CSV table of C-alpha atoms and ligand atoms in Angstrom, one decimal:
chain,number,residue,atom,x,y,z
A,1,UNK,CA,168.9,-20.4,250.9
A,2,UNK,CA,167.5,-18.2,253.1
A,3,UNK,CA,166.3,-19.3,256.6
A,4,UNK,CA,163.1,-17.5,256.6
A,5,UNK,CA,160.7,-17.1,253.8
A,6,UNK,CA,157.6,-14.9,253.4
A,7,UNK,CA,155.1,-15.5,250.2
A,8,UNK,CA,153.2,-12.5,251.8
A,9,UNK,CA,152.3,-10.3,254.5
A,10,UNK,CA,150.6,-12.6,256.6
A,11,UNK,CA,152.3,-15.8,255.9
A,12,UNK,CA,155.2,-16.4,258.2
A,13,UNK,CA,157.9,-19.6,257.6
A,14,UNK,CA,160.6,-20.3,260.1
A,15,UNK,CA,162.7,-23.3,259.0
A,16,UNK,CA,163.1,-26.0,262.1
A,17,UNK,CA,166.1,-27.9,260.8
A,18,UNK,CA,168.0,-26.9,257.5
A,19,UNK,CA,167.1,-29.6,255.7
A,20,UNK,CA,163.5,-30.6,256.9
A,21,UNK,CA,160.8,-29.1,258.4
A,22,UNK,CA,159.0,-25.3,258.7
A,23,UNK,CA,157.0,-23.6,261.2
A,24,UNK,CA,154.1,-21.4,259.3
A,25,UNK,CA,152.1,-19.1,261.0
A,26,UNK,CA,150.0,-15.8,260.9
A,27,UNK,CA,147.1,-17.8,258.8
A,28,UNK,CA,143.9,-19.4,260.8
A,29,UNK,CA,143.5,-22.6,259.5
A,30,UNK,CA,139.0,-22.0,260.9
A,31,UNK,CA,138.9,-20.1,257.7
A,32,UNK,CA,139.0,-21.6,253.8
A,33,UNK,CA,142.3,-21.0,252.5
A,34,UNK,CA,142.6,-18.3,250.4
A,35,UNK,CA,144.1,-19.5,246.6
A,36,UNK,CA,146.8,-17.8,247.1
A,37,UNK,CA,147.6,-19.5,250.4
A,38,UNK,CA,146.3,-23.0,249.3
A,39,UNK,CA,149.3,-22.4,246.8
A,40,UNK,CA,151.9,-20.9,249.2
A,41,UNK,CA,151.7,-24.2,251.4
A,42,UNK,CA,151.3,-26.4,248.4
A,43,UNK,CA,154.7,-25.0,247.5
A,44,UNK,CA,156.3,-25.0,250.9
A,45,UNK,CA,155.1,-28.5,251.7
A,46,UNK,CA,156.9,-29.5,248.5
A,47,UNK,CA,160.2,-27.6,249.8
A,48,UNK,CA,159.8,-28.2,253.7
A,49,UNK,CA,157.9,-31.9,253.7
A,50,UNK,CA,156.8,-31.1,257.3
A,51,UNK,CA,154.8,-27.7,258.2
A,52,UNK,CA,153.9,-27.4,261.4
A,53,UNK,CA,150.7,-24.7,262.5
A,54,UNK,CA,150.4,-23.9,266.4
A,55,UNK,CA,147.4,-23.1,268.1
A,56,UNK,CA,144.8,-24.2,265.1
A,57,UNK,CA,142.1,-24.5,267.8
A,58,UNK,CA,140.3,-26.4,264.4
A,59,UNK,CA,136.9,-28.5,264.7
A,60,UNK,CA,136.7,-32.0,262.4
A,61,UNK,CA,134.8,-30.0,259.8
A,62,UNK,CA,137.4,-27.6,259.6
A,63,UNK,CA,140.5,-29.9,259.6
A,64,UNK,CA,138.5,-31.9,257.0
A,65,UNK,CA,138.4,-28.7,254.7
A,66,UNK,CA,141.7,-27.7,255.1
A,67,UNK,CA,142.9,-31.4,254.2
A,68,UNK,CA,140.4,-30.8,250.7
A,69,UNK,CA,142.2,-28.1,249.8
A,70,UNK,CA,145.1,-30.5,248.6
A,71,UNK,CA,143.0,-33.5,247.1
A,72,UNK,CA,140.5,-35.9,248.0
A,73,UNK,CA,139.7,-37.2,251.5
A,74,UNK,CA,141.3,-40.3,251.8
A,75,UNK,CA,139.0,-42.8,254.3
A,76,UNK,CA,141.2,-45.5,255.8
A,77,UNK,CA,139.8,-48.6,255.9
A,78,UNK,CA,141.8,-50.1,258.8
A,79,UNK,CA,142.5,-46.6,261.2
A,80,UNK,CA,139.9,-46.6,264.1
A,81,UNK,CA,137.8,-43.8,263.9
A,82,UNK,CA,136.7,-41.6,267.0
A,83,UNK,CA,133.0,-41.9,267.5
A,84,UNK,CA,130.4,-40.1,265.6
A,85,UNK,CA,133.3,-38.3,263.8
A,86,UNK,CA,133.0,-37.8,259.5
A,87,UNK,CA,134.1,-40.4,257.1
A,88,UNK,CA,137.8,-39.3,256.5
A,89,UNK,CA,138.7,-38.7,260.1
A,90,UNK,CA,141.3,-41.4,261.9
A,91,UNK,CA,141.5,-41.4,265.6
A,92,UNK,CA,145.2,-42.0,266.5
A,93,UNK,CA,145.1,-43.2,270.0
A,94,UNK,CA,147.5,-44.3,272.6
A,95,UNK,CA,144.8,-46.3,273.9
A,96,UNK,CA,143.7,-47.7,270.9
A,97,UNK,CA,147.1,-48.9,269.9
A,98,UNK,CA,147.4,-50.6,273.1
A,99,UNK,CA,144.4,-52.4,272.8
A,100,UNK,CA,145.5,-53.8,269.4
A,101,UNK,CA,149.1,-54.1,270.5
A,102,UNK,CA,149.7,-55.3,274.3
A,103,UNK,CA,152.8,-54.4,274.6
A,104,UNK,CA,153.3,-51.0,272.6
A,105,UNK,CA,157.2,-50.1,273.7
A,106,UNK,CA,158.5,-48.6,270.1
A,107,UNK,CA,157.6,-47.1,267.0
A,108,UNK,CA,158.5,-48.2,264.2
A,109,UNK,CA,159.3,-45.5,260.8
A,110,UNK,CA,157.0,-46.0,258.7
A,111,UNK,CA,154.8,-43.9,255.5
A,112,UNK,CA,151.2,-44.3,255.7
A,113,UNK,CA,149.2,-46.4,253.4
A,114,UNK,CA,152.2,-48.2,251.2
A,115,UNK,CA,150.4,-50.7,251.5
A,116,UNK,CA,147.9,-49.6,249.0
A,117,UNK,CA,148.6,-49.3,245.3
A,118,UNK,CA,148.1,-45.3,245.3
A,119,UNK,CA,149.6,-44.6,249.2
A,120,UNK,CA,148.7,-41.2,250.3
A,121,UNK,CA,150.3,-37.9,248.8
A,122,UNK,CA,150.0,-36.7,252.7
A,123,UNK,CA,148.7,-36.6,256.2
A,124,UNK,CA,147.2,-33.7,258.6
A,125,UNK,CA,147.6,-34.6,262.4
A,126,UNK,CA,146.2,-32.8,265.0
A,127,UNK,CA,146.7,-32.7,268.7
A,128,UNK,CA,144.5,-33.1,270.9
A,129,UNK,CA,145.4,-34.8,274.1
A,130,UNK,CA,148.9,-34.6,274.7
A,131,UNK,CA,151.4,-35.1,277.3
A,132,UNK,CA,153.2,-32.0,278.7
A,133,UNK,CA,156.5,-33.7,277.9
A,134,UNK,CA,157.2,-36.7,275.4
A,135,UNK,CA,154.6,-38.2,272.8
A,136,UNK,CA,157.3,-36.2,269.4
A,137,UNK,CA,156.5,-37.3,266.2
A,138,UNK,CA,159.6,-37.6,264.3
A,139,UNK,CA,160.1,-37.0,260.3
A,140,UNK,CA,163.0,-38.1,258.1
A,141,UNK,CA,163.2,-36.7,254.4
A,142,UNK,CA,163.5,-39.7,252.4
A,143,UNK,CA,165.1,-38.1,249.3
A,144,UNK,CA,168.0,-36.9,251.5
A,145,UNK,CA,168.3,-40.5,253.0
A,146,UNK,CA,168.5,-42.2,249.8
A,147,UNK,CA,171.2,-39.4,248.3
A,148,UNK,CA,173.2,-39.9,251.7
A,149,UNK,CA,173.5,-43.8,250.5
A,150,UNK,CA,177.0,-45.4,249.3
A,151,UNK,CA,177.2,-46.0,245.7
A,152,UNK,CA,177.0,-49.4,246.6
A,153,UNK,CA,174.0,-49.4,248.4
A,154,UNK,CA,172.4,-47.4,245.9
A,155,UNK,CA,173.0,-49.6,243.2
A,156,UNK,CA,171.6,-52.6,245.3
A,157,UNK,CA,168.8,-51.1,246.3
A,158,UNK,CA,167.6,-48.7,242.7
A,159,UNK,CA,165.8,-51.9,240.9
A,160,UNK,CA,164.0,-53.8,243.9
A,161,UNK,CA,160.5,-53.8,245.4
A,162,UNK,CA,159.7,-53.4,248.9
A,163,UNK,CA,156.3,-56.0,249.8
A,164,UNK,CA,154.4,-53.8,251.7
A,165,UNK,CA,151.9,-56.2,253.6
A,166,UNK,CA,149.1,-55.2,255.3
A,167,UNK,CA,146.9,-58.2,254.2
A,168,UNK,CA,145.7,-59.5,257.7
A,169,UNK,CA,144.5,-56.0,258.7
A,170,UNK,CA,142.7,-55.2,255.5
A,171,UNK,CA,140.9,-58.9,255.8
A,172,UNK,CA,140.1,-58.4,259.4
A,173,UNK,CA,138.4,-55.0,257.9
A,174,UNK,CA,136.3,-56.9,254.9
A,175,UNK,CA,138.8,-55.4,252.9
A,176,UNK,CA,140.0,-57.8,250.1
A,177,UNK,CA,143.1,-56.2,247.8
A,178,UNK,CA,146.4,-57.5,246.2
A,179,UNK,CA,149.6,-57.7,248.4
A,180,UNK,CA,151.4,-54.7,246.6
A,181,UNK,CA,154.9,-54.2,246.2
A,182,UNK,CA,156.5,-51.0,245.1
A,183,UNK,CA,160.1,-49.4,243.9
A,184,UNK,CA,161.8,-49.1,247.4
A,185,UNK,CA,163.3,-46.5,245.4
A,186,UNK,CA,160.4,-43.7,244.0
A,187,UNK,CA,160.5,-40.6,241.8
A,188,UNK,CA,158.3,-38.1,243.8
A,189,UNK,CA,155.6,-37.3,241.5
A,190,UNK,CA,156.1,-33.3,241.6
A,191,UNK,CA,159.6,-32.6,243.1
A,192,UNK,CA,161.0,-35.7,240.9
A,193,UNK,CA,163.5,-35.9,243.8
A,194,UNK,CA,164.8,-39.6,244.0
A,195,UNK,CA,163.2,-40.8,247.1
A,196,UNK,CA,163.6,-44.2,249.5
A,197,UNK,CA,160.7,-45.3,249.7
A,198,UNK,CA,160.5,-48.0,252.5
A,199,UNK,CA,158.2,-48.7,255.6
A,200,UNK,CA,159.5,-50.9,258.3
A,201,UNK,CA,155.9,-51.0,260.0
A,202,UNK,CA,153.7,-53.5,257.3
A,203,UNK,CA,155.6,-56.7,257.0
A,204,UNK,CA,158.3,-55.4,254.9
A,205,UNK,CA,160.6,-58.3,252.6
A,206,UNK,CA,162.2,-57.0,249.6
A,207,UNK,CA,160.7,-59.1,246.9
A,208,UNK,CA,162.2,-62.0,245.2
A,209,UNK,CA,164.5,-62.3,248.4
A,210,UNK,CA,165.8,-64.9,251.0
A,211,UNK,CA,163.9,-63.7,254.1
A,212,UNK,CA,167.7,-63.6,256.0
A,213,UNK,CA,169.4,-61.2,253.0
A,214,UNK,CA,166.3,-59.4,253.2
A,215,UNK,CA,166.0,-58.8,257.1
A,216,UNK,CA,170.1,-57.7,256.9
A,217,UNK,CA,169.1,-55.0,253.8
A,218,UNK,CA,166.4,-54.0,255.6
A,219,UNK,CA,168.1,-53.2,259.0
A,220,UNK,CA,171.0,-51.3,257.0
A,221,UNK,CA,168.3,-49.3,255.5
A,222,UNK,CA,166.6,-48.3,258.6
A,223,UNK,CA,170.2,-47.9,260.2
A,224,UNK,CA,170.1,-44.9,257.2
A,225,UNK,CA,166.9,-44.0,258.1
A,226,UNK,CA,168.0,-43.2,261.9
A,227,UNK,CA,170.1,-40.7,261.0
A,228,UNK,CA,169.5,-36.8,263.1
A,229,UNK,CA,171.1,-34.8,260.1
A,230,UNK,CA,167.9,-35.3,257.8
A,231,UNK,CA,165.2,-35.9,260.5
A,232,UNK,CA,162.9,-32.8,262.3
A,233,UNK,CA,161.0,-33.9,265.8
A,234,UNK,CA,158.3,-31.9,266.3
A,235,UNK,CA,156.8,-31.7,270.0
A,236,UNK,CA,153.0,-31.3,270.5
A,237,UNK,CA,150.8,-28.9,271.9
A,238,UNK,CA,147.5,-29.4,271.9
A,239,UNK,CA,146.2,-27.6,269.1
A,240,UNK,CA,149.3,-27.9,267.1
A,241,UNK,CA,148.6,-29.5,263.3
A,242,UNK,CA,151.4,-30.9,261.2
A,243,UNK,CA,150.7,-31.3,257.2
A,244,UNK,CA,153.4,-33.7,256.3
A,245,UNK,CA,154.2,-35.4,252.3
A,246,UNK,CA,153.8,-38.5,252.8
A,247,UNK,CA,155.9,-39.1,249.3
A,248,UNK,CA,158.8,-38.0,250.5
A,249,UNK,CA,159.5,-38.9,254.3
A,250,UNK,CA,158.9,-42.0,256.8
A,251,UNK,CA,157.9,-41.1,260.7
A,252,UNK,CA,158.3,-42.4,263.8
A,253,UNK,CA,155.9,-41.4,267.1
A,254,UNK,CA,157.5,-41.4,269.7
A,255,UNK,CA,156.2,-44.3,272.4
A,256,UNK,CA,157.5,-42.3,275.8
A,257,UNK,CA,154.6,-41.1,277.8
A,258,UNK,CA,153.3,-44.4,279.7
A,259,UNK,CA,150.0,-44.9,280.2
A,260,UNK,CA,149.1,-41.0,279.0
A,261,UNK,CA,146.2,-41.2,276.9
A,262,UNK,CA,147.8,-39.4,274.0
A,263,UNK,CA,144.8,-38.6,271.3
A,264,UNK,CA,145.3,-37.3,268.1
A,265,UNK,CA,143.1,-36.8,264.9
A,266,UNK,CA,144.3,-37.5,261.5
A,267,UNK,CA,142.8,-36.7,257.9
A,268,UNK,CA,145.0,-38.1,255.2
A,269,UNK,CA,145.0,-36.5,251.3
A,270,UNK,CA,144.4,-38.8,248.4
A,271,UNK,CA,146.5,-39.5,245.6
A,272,UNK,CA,146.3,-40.4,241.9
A,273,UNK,CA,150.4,-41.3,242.0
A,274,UNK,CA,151.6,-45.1,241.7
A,275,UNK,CA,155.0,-45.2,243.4
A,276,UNK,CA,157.1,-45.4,240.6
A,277,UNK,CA,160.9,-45.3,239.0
A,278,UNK,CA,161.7,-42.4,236.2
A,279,UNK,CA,165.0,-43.9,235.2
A,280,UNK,CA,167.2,-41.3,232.7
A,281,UNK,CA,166.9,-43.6,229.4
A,282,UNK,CA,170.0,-43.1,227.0
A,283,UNK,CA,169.9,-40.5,224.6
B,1,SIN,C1,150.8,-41.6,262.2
B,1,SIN,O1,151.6,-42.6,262.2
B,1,SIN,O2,150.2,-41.3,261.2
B,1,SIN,C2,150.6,-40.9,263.5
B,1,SIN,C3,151.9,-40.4,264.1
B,1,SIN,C4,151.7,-40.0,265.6
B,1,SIN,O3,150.8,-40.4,266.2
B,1,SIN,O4,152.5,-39.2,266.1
C-alpha cells in the first residue's frame, strides 16, 4: 500500500501510523462537501478509521452539516450541551467532567454510545480550547486488536456479550431503555472486518459471568487494547477536527493538562447497524 493517496487534485491523505489513522487536507470543511468528496472521505474513513482536518476554523452549523453528510444527527441524551448551541451538538469539557467526576485522573478506552442498541456509526470532534501541550486523544483499531488475539483468546471471547451499562446516567436524564448487551465481538457493518467490540467506560461485565472471571477477561482485553502498534494519538490544535468510526476503534483522551479548561465540541453520526456476529455457516 501506498503511504499517500490522492482521490483528486485537491484532496490530500498522509497516513499518521501504518495501520491507523490519516491526515486529509486541501478541502474547507465551511463549504458543503462536494459528492464526490462526501464519497472520498466515506471511503477513507472506512480504510483509515481516524481522519484528522487542521485548521477547519468551522461554526456549529457548519460542523453540524459536515456530520449530515454521513447520516443522521445523532442527539445524546446524557452529553452536556454548551449553551444555546443546536440539538446534536455535545460539549466535551474538562470542566464539565470534573464537576461530574471529582477526581478525573484517567481515561478510560471507550466507543461512544454502546450502550444504546444502535451505538453510533461515528463521532466529529472539534477543538476548541486546548492546551499548548497534552490533552491527545488516542485511537485503537479494533479489528486489528481482535486479529492480534491468541487463538485461545479468540475462541473465548467470539460467542459472549459485553453489558454495556449506562442505566444510572440515562435515568438521571428521564431516559428509560433496556440494559443492552452486545457481541464483544462485531462484524463492521461495511468493511465486514471482525471487530472487538468492547468499552471499559459503561459498567462493562461480560454477561452470564462471575463478576471475578469477568473483571480478569476484561483486564486481559484492555491489556490488548493498550497496545502502540495499532493505536494513532492525535495532538490538538485549536481548530483541528477528527472524524473517527466509531464501529471499528475504542479511544482514550488523554487526562494530562491539570486544571486547563480543555473544550471541545462533538457531533456524533447515527446509525441503523445493531452490533452484530456474521459467523461463516457451513456449506
Ligand atoms: C470522546 O470521548 O468522545 C471525546 C474524546 C476527547 O475529549 O478527546
Amino acid at each position: 500500500m501506498s503511504d499517500n493517496l490522492s482521490f483528486s487534485a485537491v484532496l490530500r491523505v498522509q497516513r499518521l501510523q501504518p495501520l491507523i489513522g490519516a491526515e486529509v487536507s486541501g478541502l474547507d470543511l465551511r463549504e458543503p462537501l462536494s459528492a464526490a468528496h462526501r464519497e472520498q472521505i466515506r471511503a477513507l474513513l472506512l480504510r483509515h478509521k481516524v481522519l484528522v482536518f487542521r485548521d477547519q476554523p468551522i461554526d456549529r452549523q457548519q460542523h453540524l452539516a459536515f456530520a449530515a453528510e454521513f447520516g443522521a444527527v445523532y442527539d445524546h441524551p446524557t452529553t452536556a450541551k454548551p449553551e444555546g448551541a443546536q440539538p446534536g451538538i455535545d460539549l466535551i469539557s474538562a470542566v464539565e467532567a470534573r464537576r461530574r467526576v471529582k477526581k478525573l485522573q484517567y481515561g478510560a478506552w471507550h466507543t461512544d454510545t454502546s450502550w444504546d442498541v444502535r451505538p453510533v456509526l461515528g463521532g466529529i470532534l472539534r477543538a476548541i480550547h486546548v492546551p499548548e501541550v497534552g490533552g491527545d486523544t488516542v485511537w485503537v483499531d479494533a479489528a486489528q486488536v481482535y486479529a492480534g488475539l491468541p487463538d485461545d483468546l479468540k475462541e473465548t471471547i467470539d460467542r459472549l456479550h459485553l453489558v454495556h451499562d449506562h442505566h444510572k446516567a440515562l435515568q438521571q436524564a428521564g431516559v428509560n431503555q433496556p440494559i443492552v448487551a452486545h457481541p464483544l465481538v462485531r462484524t463492521h457493518p461495511e468493511t465486514g472486518e471482525t471487530v472487538l467490540y468492547a468499552n471499559f467506560l459503561q459498567n462493562p461485565s461480560i454477561l452470564g459471568w462471575e463478576p471475578a472471571a469477568s473483571e480478569a477477561l476484561l483486564e486481559r482485553l484492555r491489556r490488548e487494547v493498550t497496545r502502540p502498534e495499532f493505536q494513532v494519538r492525535v495532538s490538538w490544535r485549536k481548530d483541528s477536527i477528527v472524524f473517527w468510526d466509531n464501529r471499528a476503534t475504542l479511544h482514550y483522551a488523554v487526562q494530562n493538562y491539570g486544571d486547563f479548561p480543555r473544550v471541545m465540541e462533538r457531533v456524533l453520526v447515527a446509525s441503523d447497524d445493531i452490533p452484530h456476529r456474521k459467523v461463516a455457516t457451513p456449506a
